[in-house]
Backbone as a chain_set.jsonl record, in Angstrom:
{"seq": "PEEKHSLNAALEQGRRRALLCHADAILILPADLPLLTTADIVQLYNLGKAHPGMVIAPSHDGGTNALLLHPPSTMPFGFGQNSFVRHCALAKAAGLPYQIFESTSLSFDLDWPKDLAQLSMVNHQ", "coords": {"N": [[0.582, -1.1, -0.265], [1.529, 1.215, 0.603], [3.915, 1.115, -1.404], [2.573, 2.211, -3.414], [2.537, 4.758, -3.232], [4.841, 6.37, -3.349], [7.821, 8.449, -4.171], [8.971, 6.739, -6.591], [6.598, 5.582, -7.246], [4.803, 6.82, -8.481], [6.319, 8.326, -10.083], [6.816, 6.028, -12.391], [4.026, 6.097, -13.207], [4.462, 8.453, -14.327], [6.083, 8.033, -16.345], [4.981, 6.086, -17.944], [2.712, 7.42, -19.188], [4.748, 9.332, -20.364], [5.657, 7.6, -22.692], [3.389, 6.742, -23.416], [2.649, 8.451, -24.29], [5.117, 8.908, -27.302], [7.026, 9.53, -25.891], [11.058, 9.884, -26.43], [12.673, 10.013, -24.786], [13.2, 10.516, -21.096], [13.253, 13.19, -18.413], [13.701, 13.507, -15.485], [14.066, 15.85, -12.65], [14.313, 16.526, -9.233], [11.719, 19.311, -7.532], [13.337, 20.876, -6.07], [15.733, 22.529, -6.503], [17.013, 25.295, -6.1], [19.719, 26.759, -7.333], [19.818, 25.92, -9.995], [20.24, 26.05, -13.757], [19.612, 27.199, -16.458], [21.811, 26.324, -18.557], [22.899, 23.762, -17.074], [20.548, 21.971, -17.694], [20.967, 22.721, -20.339], [22.786, 21.28, -21.043], [22.815, 18.523, -19.767], [20.733, 17.845, -21.601], [21.842, 17.678, -24.124], [24.187, 16.208, -23.398], [22.734, 13.52, -23.005], [21.874, 13.486, -25.84], [23.282, 13.211, -27.561], [25.062, 10.42, -26.699], [23.307, 7.693, -26.382], [21.357, 6.701, -23.357], [21.943, 6.594, -19.793], [22.16, 9.257, -17.938], [22.659, 10.553, -15.338], [22.9, 12.936, -12.424], [24.382, 14.129, -9.455], [23.628, 14.77, -6.118], [24.588, 16.513, -3.443], [24.785, 15.296, -1.343], [24.779, 12.479, -1.817], [22.361, 11.877, -3.452], [19.957, 11.407, -6.206], [20.033, 14.601, -8.337], [18.788, 14.639, -10.73], [18.102, 12.545, -13.397], [18.466, 11.518, -16.438], [16.396, 9.291, -18.625], [17.128, 7.9, -21.745], [16.53, 5.571, -23.804], [13.108, 5.759, -22.108], [12.035, 3.667, -21.221], [14.0, 1.873, -19.968], [14.624, 1.12, -17.22], [14.17, 0.831, -14.338], [12.904, 3.451, -11.2], [15.149, 4.816, -8.801], [14.876, 6.278, -6.587], [15.808, 7.93, -4.074], [17.245, 7.523, 0.112], [20.347, 7.863, -0.446], [20.632, 7.422, -3.734], [21.986, 7.958, -5.466], [24.388, 5.903, -6.205], [22.353, 3.831, -6.486], [20.834, 3.801, -8.385], [23.206, 3.676, -10.222], [24.458, 1.442, -10.36], [21.301, 0.276, -10.675], [21.349, 0.936, -13.668], [23.99, -0.467, -14.483], [23.178, -2.726, -14.528], [21.204, -3.114, -15.977], [22.167, -3.452, -18.582], [22.616, -0.508, -19.112], [24.643, 2.04, -20.961], [26.219, 4.641, -18.877], [26.48, 8.236, -18.057], [27.906, 10.392, -15.738], [26.681, 13.202, -14.734], [28.699, 15.898, -13.4], [28.013, 19.106, -11.659], [27.899, 21.952, -10.289], [25.83, 23.966, -9.531], [23.433, 21.907, -9.688], [23.978, 19.83, -7.871], [23.298, 20.951, -5.647], [20.747, 20.919, -3.307], [17.555, 21.504, -1.264], [17.2, 20.179, 0.958], [17.873, 19.642, 3.933], [17.297, 22.341, 6.758], [19.892, 23.395, 6.924], [20.863, 23.31, 4.348], [19.118, 25.024, 3.829], [20.222, 28.025, 5.014], [22.807, 27.941, 3.85], [22.003, 28.273, 1.355], [20.859, 30.757, 1.675], [23.356, 32.069, 2.663], [24.797, 32.102, -0.029], [23.299, 33.761, -1.767], [23.576, 36.011, -0.857], [25.704, 37.224, -1.614]], "CA": [[-0.393, 0.359, -0.213], [2.582, 2.624, 0.928], [5.117, 2.143, -2.191], [1.809, 2.671, -4.39], [2.494, 6.477, -3.639], [6.395, 6.52, -3.41], [8.273, 8.797, -5.453], [8.931, 6.089, -7.497], [5.356, 4.962, -7.773], [4.135, 8.435, -9.441], [7.528, 8.472, -12.122], [6.661, 4.859, -12.771], [3.077, 6.675, -13.67], [4.386, 9.909, -15.484], [6.876, 7.234, -17.738], [4.07, 5.331, -18.786], [1.999, 8.732, -19.789], [5.258, 9.902, -21.664], [5.19, 6.4, -23.533], [2.158, 6.997, -24.786], [2.822, 10.36, -25.611], [6.067, 8.184, -27.824], [8.718, 10.19, -25.359], [12.315, 8.369, -27.099], [13.811, 10.073, -23.264], [12.372, 11.653, -19.882], [14.284, 13.72, -17.647], [13.767, 13.901, -13.967], [14.025, 16.694, -12.206], [13.103, 17.276, -8.301], [11.462, 20.934, -7.156], [14.276, 21.4, -5.1], [16.806, 22.942, -6.921], [17.411, 26.73, -6.456], [20.783, 26.786, -7.972], [19.576, 24.961, -11.198], [20.904, 27.245, -14.117], [19.399, 26.631, -18.066], [22.644, 25.909, -19.211], [22.494, 22.78, -16.522], [19.57, 21.821, -18.843], [21.356, 22.069, -21.421], [24.026, 19.996, -21.004], [21.85, 17.123, -19.578], [20.288, 17.433, -23.114], [23.288, 17.01, -25.276], [24.569, 14.767, -22.809], [21.583, 12.58, -23.331], [20.783, 13.068, -27.072], [24.898, 12.745, -27.943], [24.977, 9.38, -25.905], [21.868, 7.256, -25.648], [21.554, 5.525, -22.348], [21.86, 7.216, -18.672], [22.981, 10.664, -17.602], [22.581, 11.032, -13.902], [23.695, 14.427, -11.374], [24.324, 13.301, -7.603], [23.309, 15.621, -5.582], [26.017, 16.744, -2.261], [24.267, 14.16, -0.145], [24.376, 10.742, -2.218], [20.928, 11.606, -3.768], [20.393, 11.838, -7.573], [19.341, 15.48, -8.768], [18.719, 14.874, -12.365], [18.402, 11.416, -14.154], [17.964, 11.346, -17.847], [16.836, 8.121, -19.44], [17.141, 7.735, -22.923], [15.163, 5.559, -24.256], [12.622, 6.452, -21.427], [12.053, 2.637, -20.57], [15.27, 1.132, -19.909], [15.949, 0.49, -16.303], [12.985, 1.288, -12.794], [13.712, 4.335, -10.759], [15.356, 3.928, -7.209], [15.093, 7.395, -5.668], [15.757, 7.489, -2.468], [18.438, 7.263, 0.464], [21.817, 6.895, -1.508], [20.374, 6.934, -4.92], [22.737, 7.742, -6.89], [24.639, 4.908, -6.498], [21.348, 2.913, -6.465], [20.913, 4.361, -9.942], [24.591, 3.785, -11.141], [23.679, -0.065, -10.27], [20.138, -1.031, -11.809], [22.096, 1.446, -15.329], [24.427, -1.28, -14.795], [22.372, -4.212, -14.435], [20.136, -3.415, -17.189], [22.974, -2.873, -19.268], [22.149, 0.614, -20.247], [25.285, 2.797, -20.346], [25.538, 6.233, -18.645], [27.336, 9.02, -17.752], [28.045, 11.527, -14.987], [27.165, 15.085, -14.758], [28.844, 16.873, -12.325], [27.629, 20.288, -11.836], [27.644, 22.414, -8.616], [24.469, 23.753, -9.103], [22.817, 21.007, -9.615], [24.823, 19.243, -6.994], [22.966, 21.75, -4.647], [19.425, 20.836, -3.12], [16.975, 21.99, -0.624], [16.909, 18.739, 1.761], [17.524, 19.923, 5.391], [17.791, 23.745, 7.255], [20.818, 23.675, 6.923], [20.473, 23.865, 3.247], [18.689, 26.871, 3.535], [21.05, 28.469, 5.538], [23.852, 27.685, 3.04], [21.552, 28.906, 0.202], [21.25, 32.35, 1.873], [24.733, 33.092, 2.572], [25.423, 32.404, -1.331], [21.933, 34.566, -2.527], [24.027, 37.198, 0.037], [27.27, 37.062, -2.11]], "C": [[1.042, 1.121, -0.268], [3.024, 2.838, -0.044], [4.005, 2.506, -3.386], [1.564, 3.905, -4.611], [3.846, 7.045, -3.476], [6.633, 7.401, -5.045], [8.163, 8.103, -6.852], [7.924, 5.423, -8.546], [4.68, 5.718, -8.531], [5.488, 8.112, -10.447], [7.381, 7.697, -12.61], [5.323, 5.709, -13.704], [3.333, 7.55, -14.28], [5.588, 8.636, -16.599], [5.968, 6.499, -18.548], [2.969, 6.339, -19.397], [2.957, 9.045, -20.8], [5.378, 8.7, -22.839], [4.224, 6.773, -24.519], [2.303, 8.055, -25.396], [4.255, 9.8, -27.037], [7.111, 9.346, -27.622], [9.638, 9.293, -25.795], [13.498, 9.112, -25.764], [12.477, 10.841, -22.263], [13.64, 12.284, -18.835], [13.631, 14.016, -16.23], [14.332, 15.047, -12.902], [13.201, 17.419, -10.816], [13.07, 19.259, -7.922], [12.187, 21.438, -6.488], [15.473, 21.376, -4.984], [17.182, 24.261, -7.093], [18.149, 27.373, -7.189], [20.572, 26.282, -9.763], [19.518, 25.918, -12.583], [20.173, 26.349, -15.947], [20.673, 26.146, -18.776], [23.005, 24.547, -18.403], [21.728, 22.083, -17.747], [20.363, 21.603, -19.867], [22.416, 20.881, -21.324], [23.458, 19.259, -20.991], [21.416, 16.694, -20.99], [21.323, 16.498, -24.523], [23.843, 15.894, -24.85], [23.833, 13.794, -23.133], [21.555, 12.449, -24.756], [22.614, 12.005, -27.709], [25.196, 10.981, -27.463], [23.728, 8.643, -25.433], [22.297, 6.526, -24.165], [21.275, 6.432, -20.512], [22.953, 8.377, -18.62], [22.902, 11.155, -16.17], [23.476, 11.893, -13.602], [23.419, 14.503, -10.344], [23.992, 14.685, -7.324], [24.905, 15.743, -3.921], [25.824, 15.828, -1.916], [24.086, 13.048, -0.429], [23.584, 10.287, -2.929], [21.367, 11.558, -5.043], [18.995, 13.123, -7.499], [19.137, 15.815, -9.744], [18.978, 13.336, -12.729], [17.392, 11.939, -15.654], [17.976, 10.063, -18.321], [16.246, 8.215, -21.432], [17.462, 6.455, -24.417], [14.888, 5.869, -22.651], [12.277, 4.904, -21.019], [12.733, 1.41, -20.026], [15.838, 0.803, -18.613], [14.683, 1.623, -14.759], [14.011, 1.973, -11.889], [13.943, 3.975, -9.537], [15.76, 4.847, -6.72], [14.753, 6.587, -4.142], [16.726, 7.822, -1.197], [19.28, 6.967, -0.384], [21.569, 6.448, -3.28], [21.261, 7.552, -6.318], [23.597, 6.769, -7.182], [24.166, 3.948, -6.612], [21.505, 2.694, -7.787], [22.004, 3.148, -11.163], [24.001, 2.12, -11.146], [22.77, -0.528, -10.931], [20.844, 0.116, -13.238], [22.819, 0.606, -15.658], [23.775, -2.747, -15.225], [21.8, -4.318, -15.209], [21.014, -3.913, -18.398], [23.115, -1.893, -19.893], [23.902, 1.271, -20.292], [24.784, 4.339, -19.762], [26.724, 6.763, -18.113], [27.328, 10.018, -16.614], [27.927, 12.362, -15.213], [27.574, 15.66, -13.808], [28.783, 18.398, -12.566], [27.252, 20.919, -9.869], [26.761, 22.818, -8.484], [23.481, 23.161, -9.036], [23.044, 19.928, -8.59], [23.187, 19.747, -5.593], [20.837, 21.599, -4.202], [19.162, 21.4, -1.289], [16.439, 20.693, 0.441], [17.04, 19.041, 3.018], [18.32, 21.624, 5.839], [18.817, 24.124, 6.972], [21.638, 24.507, 5.383], [19.847, 25.092, 3.013], [19.187, 27.787, 4.324], [22.006, 28.733, 4.318], [22.722, 28.874, 1.774], [21.393, 30.696, 0.523], [22.905, 33.316, 1.907], [25.052, 32.947, 1.253], [24.095, 33.333, -1.794], [22.815, 36.231, -1.595], [25.638, 37.591, -0.7], [27.534, 37.394, -2.961]], "O": [[1.485, 1.551, -1.334], [3.05, 4.01, -0.421], [4.479, 3.098, -4.356], [0.867, 4.393, -5.501], [3.938, 8.273, -3.474], [6.178, 7.299, -6.184], [7.602, 8.513, -7.868], [8.008, 5.0, -9.699], [3.889, 5.202, -9.32], [5.344, 7.631, -11.571], [7.682, 7.928, -13.781], [5.59, 5.963, -14.878], [2.445, 7.797, -15.096], [5.532, 8.836, -17.812], [6.176, 6.307, -19.746], [2.284, 5.797, -20.264], [2.571, 9.12, -21.967], [5.13, 9.077, -23.984], [4.178, 7.001, -25.728], [2.165, 8.481, -26.543], [4.229, 10.66, -27.918], [7.784, 9.94, -28.464], [9.406, 8.087, -25.713], [14.709, 8.896, -25.712], [11.41, 11.398, -22.522], [14.742, 11.77, -18.642], [12.965, 15.049, -16.166], [15.363, 14.661, -12.35], [12.258, 18.21, -10.795], [13.949, 20.116, -8.011], [11.901, 22.578, -6.12], [16.226, 20.819, -4.186], [17.693, 24.548, -8.175], [17.756, 28.387, -7.767], [21.486, 26.469, -10.566], [18.571, 26.7, -12.504], [20.337, 25.189, -16.326], [20.423, 25.44, -19.754], [23.628, 23.869, -19.22], [22.375, 21.679, -18.713], [20.526, 20.477, -20.337], [22.453, 19.699, -21.665], [23.19, 18.819, -22.109], [21.614, 15.588, -21.493], [21.415, 15.512, -25.254], [24.029, 14.858, -25.49], [24.49, 12.945, -23.736], [21.222, 11.328, -25.142], [22.895, 10.854, -28.042], [25.709, 10.386, -28.411], [23.177, 8.868, -24.355], [23.355, 5.934, -23.951], [20.123, 6.811, -20.306], [24.104, 8.438, -19.051], [23.145, 12.349, -15.991], [24.593, 11.93, -14.118], [22.303, 14.902, -10.01], [24.061, 15.604, -8.141], [25.878, 15.015, -3.724], [26.778, 15.067, -2.077], [23.395, 12.335, 0.299], [23.505, 9.111, -3.284], [22.556, 11.61, -5.357], [17.843, 13.045, -7.072], [19.174, 17.005, -10.057], [20.054, 12.862, -12.367], [16.279, 12.433, -15.838], [19.046, 9.486, -18.521], [15.195, 8.54, -21.986], [18.167, 6.45, -25.426], [15.814, 6.15, -21.889], [12.225, 5.049, -19.797], [12.254, 0.316, -19.727], [16.981, 0.368, -18.472], [14.643, 2.83, -14.518], [15.184, 1.67, -11.669], [13.3, 3.076, -8.994], [16.903, 4.788, -6.267], [14.161, 5.684, -3.552], [17.278, 8.855, -1.577], [19.169, 5.97, -1.096], [22.097, 5.525, -3.9], [21.162, 7.552, -7.545], [23.755, 6.565, -8.386], [24.864, 2.956, -6.824], [22.092, 1.756, -8.326], [21.821, 2.4, -12.124], [23.153, 1.747, -11.956], [22.925, -1.479, -11.697], [20.437, -0.543, -14.195], [22.843, 0.377, -16.867], [24.014, -3.541, -16.135], [21.553, -5.467, -15.575], [20.542, -4.761, -19.155], [23.593, -1.909, -21.028], [24.508, 0.771, -19.344], [23.749, 4.982, -19.934], [27.727, 6.135, -17.776], [26.269, 10.637, -16.721], [28.78, 12.881, -15.934], [26.66, 16.095, -13.107], [29.384, 18.922, -13.504], [26.697, 20.502, -8.852], [26.22, 22.475, -7.433], [22.522, 23.624, -8.417], [22.157, 19.078, -8.513], [22.419, 19.017, -4.968], [19.93, 22.156, -4.821], [19.999, 21.612, -0.412], [15.244, 20.423, 0.557], [16.026, 18.619, 3.574], [19.417, 22.035, 5.46], [18.895, 25.32, 6.69], [22.386, 25.47, 5.218], [20.061, 25.954, 2.16], [18.364, 28.698, 4.406], [21.918, 29.85, 3.806], [22.9, 30.076, 1.577], [21.733, 31.616, -0.222], [23.355, 34.392, 1.513], [25.855, 33.848, 1.009], [24.521, 33.575, -2.923], [22.471, 37.376, -1.888], [26.514, 38.232, -0.119], [28.7, 37.276, -3.335]]}, "num_chains": 1, "name": "protein.A"}
């Protein structure tokens, strides 16, 4: 019952909808990325277009802050604690090549009060 309402289950619903619309790739971006830039999105797009497979951007605490799957139906989602390592293992198990996209702006997310304090310091510089 709990799994039906999890993030991974919701993402599976979104993936099914994208596949019905004939999407050839999907990009998952959490909503708590205050420093995300247009350049980050363009770079993710270019990496995914140039090399089919998975493009993943880690968070500063071991999570996943961007996940691009091209094609979209190649592996299950593994969001949750330490999802970066889990997503890499899932890609490897599926025989899916992957690229790691390191980005300072994309690695920063708002998970804890200390993150909000750090963001406040960044905005005042």
